[in-house]
mmCIF file of C-alpha atoms and ligand atoms in Angstrom:
data_model
loop_
_atom_site.group_PDB
_atom_site.id
_atom_site.type_symbol
_atom_site.label_atom_id
_atom_site.label_comp_id
_atom_site.label_asym_id
_atom_site.label_seq_id
_atom_site.Cartn_x
_atom_site.Cartn_y
_atom_site.Cartn_z
ATOM 1 C CA MET A 1 13.940 21.156 5.648
ATOM 2 C CA ARG A 2 11.586 23.285 7.717
ATOM 3 C CA LEU A 3 8.470 22.399 9.677
ATOM 4 C CA TYR A 4 4.902 23.160 8.716
ATOM 5 C CA ALA A 5 3.692 23.937 12.227
ATOM 6 C CA ASP A 6 5.354 24.947 15.491
ATOM 7 C CA ARG A 7 3.616 22.186 17.348
ATOM 8 C CA GLU A 8 5.432 19.684 15.185
ATOM 9 C CA ALA A 9 8.813 21.027 16.273
ATOM 10 C CA VAL A 10 9.820 17.667 17.734
ATOM 11 C CA LEU A 11 8.546 15.655 14.786
ATOM 12 C CA LYS A 12 10.573 14.482 11.840
ATOM 13 C CA PRO A 13 10.217 17.189 9.214
ATOM 14 C CA LEU A 14 7.965 16.824 6.213
ATOM 15 C CA PRO A 15 9.647 17.406 2.845
ATOM 16 C CA LEU A 16 9.519 20.983 1.640
ATOM 17 C CA SER A 17 9.867 20.404 -2.068
ATOM 18 C CA ILE A 18 9.436 17.747 -4.732
ATOM 19 C CA ASP A 19 13.189 17.147 -4.719
ATOM 20 C CA GLU A 20 13.158 16.626 -0.960
ATOM 21 C CA THR A 21 10.280 14.167 -1.395
ATOM 22 C CA LEU A 22 12.324 12.233 -3.972
ATOM 23 C CA THR A 23 15.270 12.189 -1.552
ATOM 24 C CA LEU A 24 13.047 11.045 1.308
ATOM 25 C CA LEU A 25 11.686 8.128 -0.726
ATOM 26 C CA GLY A 26 15.126 7.298 -2.109
ATOM 27 C CA GLY A 27 16.536 7.208 1.433
ATOM 28 C CA ALA A 28 14.068 4.418 2.188
ATOM 29 C CA ASP A 29 15.007 2.524 -0.999
ATOM 30 C CA TYR A 30 11.912 3.557 -2.938
ATOM 31 C CA VAL A 31 12.739 4.663 -6.477
ATOM 32 C CA ALA A 32 9.959 7.066 -7.426
ATOM 33 C CA ASP A 33 9.422 9.104 -10.561
ATOM 34 C CA ARG A 34 8.867 12.842 -10.389
ATOM 35 C CA ALA A 35 5.107 12.602 -10.954
ATOM 36 C CA LEU A 36 4.666 10.426 -7.860
ATOM 37 C CA ALA A 37 6.975 12.621 -5.777
ATOM 38 C CA THR A 38 4.965 15.675 -6.849
ATOM 39 C CA VAL A 39 1.578 14.281 -5.869
ATOM 40 C CA LEU A 40 2.965 12.921 -2.605
ATOM 41 C CA PHE A 41 4.562 16.244 -1.746
ATOM 42 C CA LEU A 42 1.261 18.003 -2.423
ATOM 43 C CA ALA A 43 -0.747 15.471 -0.410
ATOM 44 C CA LEU A 44 1.514 16.079 2.603
ATOM 45 C CA LYS A 45 1.524 19.813 2.162
ATOM 46 C CA LEU A 46 -2.228 20.188 1.591
ATOM 47 C CA LYS A 47 -3.048 17.468 4.142
ATOM 48 C CA ARG A 48 -5.177 15.586 1.645
ATOM 49 C CA PRO A 49 -5.519 11.810 1.330
ATOM 50 C CA LEU A 50 -3.484 10.264 -1.480
ATOM 51 C CA PHE A 51 -5.400 7.841 -3.684
ATOM 52 C CA LEU A 52 -3.159 5.396 -5.561
ATOM 53 C CA GLU A 53 -4.449 3.143 -8.296
ATOM 54 C CA GLY A 54 -2.485 0.713 -10.412
ATOM 55 C CA GLU A 55 -1.863 -2.876 -11.416
ATOM 56 C CA ALA A 56 -0.825 -5.460 -8.838
ATOM 57 C CA GLY A 57 2.761 -5.335 -7.627
ATOM 58 C CA VAL A 58 3.700 -1.857 -8.853
ATOM 59 C CA GLY A 59 4.584 -0.523 -5.396
ATOM 60 C CA LYS A 60 1.371 1.104 -4.124
ATOM 61 C CA THR A 61 1.333 -0.382 -0.623
ATOM 62 C CA GLU A 62 5.076 0.136 -0.306
ATOM 63 C CA ILE A 63 4.647 3.908 -0.680
ATOM 64 C CA ALA A 64 2.695 4.096 2.581
ATOM 65 C CA LYS A 65 5.183 1.840 4.358
ATOM 66 C CA VAL A 66 8.150 3.879 3.171
ATOM 67 C CA LEU A 67 6.426 7.119 4.104
ATOM 68 C CA ALA A 68 5.759 5.942 7.653
ATOM 69 C CA ARG A 69 9.303 4.661 8.052
ATOM 70 C CA SER A 70 11.013 7.737 6.700
ATOM 71 C CA LEU A 71 8.818 10.194 8.621
ATOM 72 C CA GLY A 72 9.146 8.152 11.822
ATOM 73 C CA ARG A 73 5.373 7.719 12.073
ATOM 74 C CA GLU A 74 3.359 4.700 13.046
ATOM 75 C CA LEU A 75 1.870 2.821 10.082
ATOM 76 C CA ILE A 76 -1.744 1.892 10.730
ATOM 77 C CA ARG A 77 -3.079 -0.428 8.072
ATOM 78 C CA LEU A 78 -6.692 -1.071 7.283
ATOM 79 C CA GLN A 79 -6.723 -4.069 4.958
ATOM 80 C CA CYS A 80 -10.024 -3.962 3.074
ATOM 81 C CA TYR A 81 -12.068 -7.024 2.199
ATOM 82 C CA GLU A 82 -15.606 -7.831 1.150
ATOM 83 C CA GLY A 83 -17.931 -7.400 4.111
ATOM 84 C CA LEU A 84 -15.626 -5.050 6.041
ATOM 85 C CA ASP A 85 -17.800 -3.067 8.430
ATOM 86 C CA VAL A 86 -17.552 -0.633 11.336
ATOM 87 C CA ALA A 87 -16.725 -3.458 13.752
ATOM 88 C CA GLY A 88 -13.710 -4.423 11.657
ATOM 89 C CA ALA A 89 -12.649 -0.928 10.680
ATOM 90 C CA VAL A 90 -13.458 1.375 13.626
ATOM 91 C CA TYR A 91 -14.300 -0.341 16.893
ATOM 92 C CA GLU A 92 -16.244 -3.108 18.536
ATOM 93 C CA TRP A 93 -17.011 -4.122 22.072
ATOM 94 C CA ASN A 94 -15.186 -7.002 23.684
ATOM 95 C CA TYR A 95 -18.313 -9.103 24.011
ATOM 96 C CA ALA A 96 -16.653 -12.057 25.742
ATOM 97 C CA GLY A 97 -15.032 -9.714 28.276
ATOM 98 C CA GLN A 98 -18.357 -7.979 28.926
ATOM 99 C CA MET A 99 -20.119 -11.330 29.484
ATOM 100 C CA MET A 100 -17.419 -12.389 31.891
ATOM 101 C CA ALA A 101 -17.767 -9.130 33.832
ATOM 102 C CA ILE A 102 -21.537 -9.650 34.081
ATOM 103 C CA ARG A 103 -21.095 -13.215 35.354
ATOM 104 C CA LEU A 104 -18.520 -12.120 37.912
ATOM 105 C CA ALA A 105 -20.725 -9.260 39.088
ATOM 106 C CA GLU A 106 -23.695 -11.624 39.409
ATOM 107 C CA ALA A 107 -21.622 -14.173 41.318
ATOM 108 C CA GLY A 108 -20.425 -11.457 43.705
ATOM 109 C CA GLY A 109 -24.047 -10.461 44.448
ATOM 110 C CA GLY A 110 -25.431 -6.964 45.067
ATOM 111 C CA VAL A 111 -25.094 -5.814 41.445
ATOM 112 C CA ASP A 112 -25.264 -2.054 40.909
ATOM 113 C CA ARG A 113 -26.830 -2.083 37.462
ATOM 114 C CA ASN A 114 -25.911 1.478 36.470
ATOM 115 C CA ALA A 115 -22.309 1.161 37.586
ATOM 116 C CA LEU A 116 -22.018 -2.179 35.823
ATOM 117 C CA GLU A 117 -23.429 -0.821 32.581
ATOM 118 C CA ALA A 118 -21.126 2.204 32.681
ATOM 119 C CA ASP A 119 -18.185 -0.120 33.240
ATOM 120 C CA LEU A 120 -19.224 -2.500 30.452
ATOM 121 C CA PHE A 121 -19.295 0.325 27.924
ATOM 122 C CA SER A 122 -16.099 2.015 29.044
ATOM 123 C CA GLU A 123 -12.742 2.100 27.267
ATOM 124 C CA ARG A 124 -11.814 -1.050 29.140
ATOM 125 C CA TYR A 125 -13.969 -3.165 26.830
ATOM 126 C CA LEU A 126 -13.470 -1.107 23.699
ATOM 127 C CA VAL A 127 -11.572 -2.866 20.932
ATOM 128 C CA ARG A 128 -9.935 -0.194 18.777
ATOM 129 C CA ARG A 129 -9.699 -0.947 15.080
ATOM 130 C CA PRO A 130 -7.417 0.889 12.603
ATOM 131 C CA LEU A 131 -9.629 3.907 11.771
ATOM 132 C CA LEU A 132 -10.215 4.769 15.422
ATOM 133 C CA ARG A 133 -6.547 4.298 16.291
ATOM 134 C CA SER A 134 -5.528 6.599 13.475
ATOM 135 C CA LEU A 135 -7.565 9.452 15.005
ATOM 136 C CA GLU A 136 -5.992 9.248 18.435
ATOM 137 C CA PRO A 137 -3.033 11.445 19.356
ATOM 138 C CA ALA A 138 0.415 9.850 19.035
ATOM 139 C CA PRO A 139 3.652 11.207 20.532
ATOM 140 C CA GLU A 140 5.554 10.791 17.262
ATOM 141 C CA GLY A 141 2.918 12.763 15.339
ATOM 142 C CA PRO A 142 -0.101 11.797 13.242
ATOM 143 C CA PRO A 143 0.311 8.259 11.910
ATOM 144 C CA VAL A 144 0.238 7.110 8.301
ATOM 145 C CA LEU A 145 -3.147 5.477 7.730
ATOM 146 C CA LEU A 146 -2.984 2.970 4.885
ATOM 147 C CA ILE A 147 -6.413 1.986 3.573
ATOM 148 C CA ASP A 148 -5.275 -0.883 1.391
ATOM 149 C CA GLU A 149 -7.201 -2.329 -1.553
ATOM 150 C CA LEU A 150 -10.328 -0.236 -1.077
ATOM 151 C CA ASP A 151 -11.881 -1.751 -4.219
ATOM 152 C CA ARG A 152 -12.471 -4.962 -2.254
ATOM 153 C CA THR A 153 -15.051 -3.347 0.043
ATOM 154 C CA ASP A 154 -18.624 -2.520 -0.874
ATOM 155 C CA GLU A 155 -20.108 0.890 -1.608
ATOM 156 C CA ALA A 156 -21.761 1.215 1.798
ATOM 157 C CA PHE A 157 -18.385 1.079 3.477
ATOM 158 C CA GLU A 158 -17.009 3.533 0.966
ATOM 159 C CA ALA A 159 -19.764 6.007 1.858
ATOM 160 C CA PHE A 160 -18.949 5.594 5.530
ATOM 161 C CA LEU A 161 -15.269 6.145 4.825
ATOM 162 C CA LEU A 162 -16.089 9.315 2.958
ATOM 163 C CA GLU A 163 -17.653 10.651 6.142
ATOM 164 C CA VAL A 164 -14.636 9.731 8.251
ATOM 165 C CA LEU A 165 -12.253 11.322 5.765
ATOM 166 C CA SER A 166 -14.353 14.503 5.671
ATOM 167 C CA ASP A 167 -14.392 15.162 9.398
ATOM 168 C CA PHE A 168 -11.712 12.872 10.800
ATOM 169 C CA GLN A 169 -14.079 11.940 13.540
ATOM 170 C CA VAL A 170 -16.143 8.941 14.567
ATOM 171 C CA THR A 171 -18.935 8.675 17.070
ATOM 172 C CA ILE A 172 -19.238 5.819 19.516
ATOM 173 C CA PRO A 173 -22.781 6.166 20.896
ATOM 174 C CA GLU A 174 -21.867 4.902 24.381
ATOM 175 C CA LEU A 175 -18.704 6.995 24.714
ATOM 176 C CA GLY A 176 -19.009 10.064 22.517
ATOM 177 C CA THR A 177 -17.148 11.481 19.553
ATOM 178 C CA VAL A 178 -13.460 10.947 18.883
ATOM 179 C CA ARG A 179 -11.987 13.659 16.706
ATOM 180 C CA ALA A 180 -8.414 13.821 15.450
ATOM 181 C CA GLU A 181 -6.758 17.042 16.505
ATOM 182 C CA HIS A 182 -4.214 16.453 13.737
ATOM 183 C CA PRO A 183 -5.510 14.196 10.952
ATOM 184 C CA PRO A 184 -3.452 11.174 9.925
ATOM 185 C CA ILE A 185 -1.534 11.058 6.650
ATOM 186 C CA VAL A 186 -3.906 8.946 4.544
ATOM 187 C CA VAL A 187 -2.856 6.678 1.672
ATOM 188 C CA ILE A 188 -5.604 4.737 -0.121
ATOM 189 C CA THR A 189 -4.807 2.039 -2.666
ATOM 190 C CA SER A 190 -6.959 0.250 -5.217
ATOM 191 C CA ASN A 191 -6.272 -2.415 -7.839
ATOM 192 C CA ARG A 192 -9.243 -1.087 -9.788
ATOM 193 C CA THR A 193 -11.251 -4.295 -9.750
ATOM 194 C CA ARG A 194 -14.128 -1.809 -9.580
ATOM 195 C CA GLU A 195 -14.367 1.959 -9.854
ATOM 196 C CA ILE A 196 -14.223 3.924 -6.609
ATOM 197 C CA HIS A 197 -16.966 6.512 -6.256
ATOM 198 C CA ASP A 198 -16.232 10.028 -7.505
ATOM 199 C CA ALA A 199 -17.261 11.558 -4.182
ATOM 200 C CA LEU A 200 -14.434 9.779 -2.423
ATOM 201 C CA LYS A 201 -11.933 10.434 -5.189
ATOM 202 C CA ARG A 202 -12.789 14.122 -5.018
ATOM 203 C CA ARG A 203 -11.498 14.309 -1.457
ATOM 204 C CA CYS A 204 -8.145 12.860 -2.483
ATOM 205 C CA LEU A 205 -5.200 13.611 -4.693
ATOM 206 C CA TYR A 206 -5.069 10.902 -7.333
ATOM 207 C CA HIS A 207 -2.115 9.114 -8.881
ATOM 208 C CA TRP A 208 -1.989 6.174 -11.261
ATOM 209 C CA VAL A 209 1.061 4.079 -10.332
ATOM 210 C CA ASP A 210 2.294 2.767 -13.650
ATOM 211 C CA PHE A 211 4.842 0.079 -14.421
ATOM 212 C CA PRO A 212 8.289 1.697 -14.309
ATOM 213 C CA ASP A 213 10.215 2.273 -17.526
ATOM 214 C CA ALA A 214 13.373 0.207 -18.052
ATOM 215 C CA SER A 215 15.801 2.653 -16.492
ATOM 216 C CA ARG A 216 13.715 3.078 -13.316
ATOM 217 C CA GLU A 217 13.091 -0.639 -13.058
ATOM 218 C CA LEU A 218 16.853 -1.223 -13.306
ATOM 219 C CA LYS A 219 17.402 1.264 -10.464
ATOM 220 C CA ILE A 220 14.735 -0.500 -8.363
ATOM 221 C CA LEU A 221 16.405 -3.840 -9.050
ATOM 222 C CA LYS A 222 19.874 -2.530 -8.137
ATOM 223 C CA THR A 223 18.473 -1.065 -4.925
ATOM 224 C CA ARG A 224 16.424 -4.052 -3.839
ATOM 225 C CA VAL A 225 18.492 -6.995 -5.155
ATOM 226 C CA PRO A 226 22.058 -5.642 -5.088
ATOM 227 C CA ASP A 227 23.550 -9.139 -5.379
ATOM 228 C CA ALA A 228 22.365 -9.566 -8.971
ATOM 229 C CA SER A 229 25.198 -8.940 -11.452
ATOM 230 C CA ALA A 230 24.966 -5.897 -13.721
ATOM 231 C CA ARG A 231 24.484 -8.072 -16.800
ATOM 232 C CA LEU A 232 21.846 -10.273 -15.196
ATOM 233 C CA SER A 233 19.952 -7.209 -13.947
ATOM 234 C CA ARG A 234 19.897 -5.601 -17.382
ATOM 235 C CA GLU A 235 18.695 -8.821 -19.007
ATOM 236 C CA ILE A 236 16.011 -9.370 -16.388
ATOM 237 C CA VAL A 237 14.652 -5.858 -16.842
ATOM 238 C CA GLY A 238 14.792 -6.129 -20.647
ATOM 239 C CA PHE A 239 12.944 -9.440 -20.550
ATOM 240 C CA VAL A 240 10.264 -8.285 -18.108
ATOM 241 C CA GLN A 241 9.680 -5.076 -20.061
ATOM 242 C CA ALA A 242 9.258 -7.184 -23.233
ATOM 243 C CA LEU A 243 6.866 -9.533 -21.420
ATOM 244 C CA ARG A 244 4.680 -6.564 -20.470
ATOM 245 C CA ARG A 245 4.181 -5.828 -24.165
ATOM 246 C CA GLU A 246 2.863 -9.368 -24.770
ATOM 247 C CA GLU A 247 -0.820 -10.277 -24.752
ATOM 248 C CA LEU A 248 -0.896 -11.964 -21.360
ATOM 249 C CA PHE A 249 -3.673 -12.574 -18.918
ATOM 250 C CA LYS A 250 -1.576 -11.044 -16.138
ATOM 251 C CA VAL A 251 1.697 -9.264 -16.849
ATOM 252 C CA PRO A 252 4.387 -9.261 -14.137
ATOM 253 C CA GLY A 253 4.670 -6.337 -11.704
ATOM 254 C CA VAL A 254 7.790 -4.968 -10.017
ATOM 255 C CA ALA A 255 7.231 -7.468 -7.200
ATOM 256 C CA GLU A 256 7.669 -10.317 -9.702
ATOM 257 C CA THR A 257 10.784 -8.727 -11.232
ATOM 258 C CA LEU A 258 12.367 -8.594 -7.767
ATOM 259 C CA ASP A 259 11.263 -12.156 -6.947
ATOM 260 C CA TRP A 260 12.686 -13.407 -10.230
ATOM 261 C CA ALA A 261 15.988 -11.614 -9.656
ATOM 262 C CA SER A 262 16.268 -13.080 -6.135
ATOM 263 C CA ALA A 263 15.459 -16.542 -7.462
ATOM 264 C CA LEU A 264 18.085 -16.278 -10.210
ATOM 265 C CA VAL A 265 20.702 -15.052 -7.728
ATOM 266 C CA GLU A 266 19.883 -18.075 -5.559
ATOM 267 C CA LEU A 267 20.559 -20.243 -8.611
ATOM 268 C CA ASP A 268 23.957 -18.506 -9.042
ATOM 269 C CA ALA A 269 22.933 -17.192 -12.468
ATOM 270 C CA VAL A 270 25.064 -14.411 -13.948
ATOM 271 C CA ALA A 271 23.076 -14.149 -17.191
ATOM 272 C CA LEU A 272 19.813 -15.457 -18.637
ATOM 273 C CA ASP A 273 19.652 -18.464 -20.928
ATOM 274 C CA PRO A 274 16.545 -19.961 -22.571
ATOM 275 C CA ALA A 275 16.420 -23.069 -20.376
ATOM 276 C CA LEU A 276 16.800 -21.029 -17.188
ATOM 277 C CA VAL A 277 14.035 -18.660 -18.302
ATOM 278 C CA SER A 278 11.679 -21.543 -19.130
ATOM 279 C CA ASP A 279 12.358 -23.288 -15.841
ATOM 280 C CA THR A 280 11.783 -20.186 -13.704
ATOM 281 C CA LEU A 281 8.847 -18.601 -15.553
ATOM 282 C CA GLY A 282 6.571 -19.557 -12.664
ATOM 283 C CA VAL A 283 8.202 -16.839 -10.553
ATOM 284 C CA LEU A 284 7.135 -14.213 -13.107
ATOM 285 C CA LEU A 285 3.842 -15.517 -14.469
ATOM 286 C CA LYS A 286 1.093 -16.961 -12.332
ATOM 287 C CA TYR A 287 -1.334 -18.304 -14.930
ATOM 288 C CA GLN A 288 -0.699 -21.605 -16.690
ATOM 289 C CA ASP A 289 -1.952 -20.228 -20.031
ATOM 290 C CA ASP A 290 0.577 -17.390 -19.836
ATOM 291 C CA ILE A 291 3.393 -19.769 -18.894
ATOM 292 C CA GLN A 292 2.522 -22.172 -21.701
ATOM 293 C CA ARG A 293 2.469 -19.319 -24.179
ATOM 294 C CA MET A 294 5.897 -18.061 -23.190
ATOM 295 C CA GLN A 295 7.724 -21.334 -22.672
ATOM 296 C CA GLY A 296 10.185 -22.888 -25.164
ATOM 297 C CA THR A 297 10.829 -21.163 -28.469
ATOM 298 C CA ARG A 298 8.864 -18.015 -27.548
ATOM 299 C CA ALA A 299 11.082 -17.388 -24.520
ATOM 300 C CA LYS A 300 14.194 -17.994 -26.624
ATOM 301 C CA GLU A 301 13.074 -15.592 -29.361
ATOM 302 C CA MET A 302 12.307 -12.933 -26.808
ATOM 303 C CA LEU A 303 15.596 -13.409 -25.014
ATOM 304 C CA ASP A 304 17.521 -13.165 -28.313
ATOM 305 C CA ARG A 305 15.706 -9.933 -29.120
ATOM 306 C CA VAL A 306 16.357 -8.467 -25.670
ATOM 307 C CA ARG A 307 20.053 -9.376 -25.908
ATOM 308 C CA SER A 308 20.494 -7.778 -29.322
ATOM 309 C CA GLU A 309 18.706 -4.620 -28.104
ATOM 310 C CA LEU A 310 21.002 -4.463 -25.094
ATOM 311 C CA ARG A 311 24.079 -4.970 -27.290
ATOM 312 C CA ALA A 312 22.910 -2.212 -29.623
ATOM 313 C CA ALA A 313 22.457 0.136 -26.685
ATOM 314 C CA GLU A 314 25.971 -0.493 -25.274
HETATM 315 N N1 ATP B 1 9.540 2.141 -7.049
HETATM 316 C C1 ATP B 1 9.913 1.133 -6.257
HETATM 317 N N2 ATP B 1 11.063 1.192 -5.547
HETATM 318 C C2 ATP B 1 11.420 0.177 -4.753
HETATM 319 N N3 ATP B 1 10.732 -0.969 -4.578
HETATM 320 C C3 ATP B 1 9.580 -1.082 -5.257
HETATM 321 C C4 ATP B 1 9.112 -0.050 -6.105
HETATM 322 N N4 ATP B 1 7.940 -0.445 -6.640
HETATM 323 C C5 ATP B 1 7.694 -1.661 -6.148
HETATM 324 N N5 ATP B 1 8.656 -2.059 -5.305
HETATM 325 C C6 ATP B 1 8.720 -3.328 -4.595
HETATM 326 O O1 ATP B 1 7.807 -4.200 -5.225
HETATM 327 C C7 ATP B 1 7.133 -4.995 -4.264
HETATM 328 C C8 ATP B 1 5.636 -4.880 -4.460
HETATM 329 O O2 ATP B 1 5.188 -3.649 -4.035
HETATM 330 P P1 ATP B 1 3.756 -3.469 -3.353
HETATM 331 O O3 ATP B 1 3.412 -4.609 -2.497
HETATM 332 O O4 ATP B 1 3.754 -2.106 -2.760
HETATM 333 O O5 ATP B 1 2.827 -3.494 -4.644
HETATM 334 P P2 ATP B 1 1.278 -3.154 -4.733
HETATM 335 O O6 ATP B 1 1.142 -2.194 -5.870
HETATM 336 O O7 ATP B 1 0.742 -2.758 -3.420
HETATM 337 O O8 ATP B 1 0.708 -4.567 -5.184
HETATM 338 P P3 ATP B 1 -0.734 -5.232 -4.865
HETATM 339 O O9 ATP B 1 -1.699 -4.459 -5.721
HETATM 340 O O10 ATP B 1 -0.543 -6.628 -5.332
HETATM 341 O O11 ATP B 1 -0.964 -5.099 -3.413
HETATM 342 C C9 ATP B 1 7.594 -4.545 -2.904
HETATM 343 O O12 ATP B 1 8.578 -5.454 -2.433
HETATM 344 C C10 ATP B 1 8.227 -3.210 -3.175
HETATM 345 O O13 ATP B 1 9.281 -3.000 -2.301
HETATM 346 MG MG1 MG B 2 -0.633 -3.643 -2.167
#
């Protein structure tokens, strides 16, 4: 591995190839496919934000976490929600602290108004939110800025974000402009409950995080729940993959596969059986209609099919 810039000589190196990116993710227990490693490598190399879309529980948020951990960078997370504004995302003033300072100054008498005002709007009373923090210099190098679930915010915030991601600077009227000398590594995620504006997407490299195929899901399971027996793991993956082909209101993500495996290990299971599947479906499916649909004979039929497919593949 080599470094992109001399200044970063003390930093952990960025991967220099797609294979190195795969190794980096693998070292942090993230089993990626080549398409993801490619877009991630390019995002790091070209210093462009990475925009990840996909169903719930497919490992979008985890990518940013793993990246921060394996590059030794701070992870700064901006969790988006409806009504998120500059005060929640960039900065706000510590209003209670300012009021207290005013009271104390008044009680002390002889208030110098100009000095007091300058003090009230100094860094002392500035509350830094994730976007501002991500622009400030850090000894371990630019942080990983995770803007999680962007689809939950409104379009006004998205437009504001577009500006920040264009210039990597924000202006605080009372203090001036803060500009990142070295921009953060930006990962944006969305569950696609609404479309994100093209203007923002254009700034980013885009990747749709799909459900893994059976062989990758088995690798993920072996990595994350190593206590599950080989047979149990294969059956779990076969069953979950079959479930994803069913007409369900909400099919299980990787998160649910891992939860199910952990639950079954807790129950000392070494293989699936129809009763066990029926009793634990609530770990995999979170809608009563889906559970009702899959319980009983349907689960048994599916399990039989999965078993015979596995036997045929042996
Ligand atoms: N490829 C993978 N390798 C290892 N673990 C994975 C992988 N994909 C998902 N996981 C695991 O699945 C779980 C869910 O991942 P994560 O929270 O990142 O999903 P998400 O796509 O952000 O979901 P949501 O949209 O609900 O926020 C995590 O525990 C993560 O470690
Ligand atoms: Mg997430």
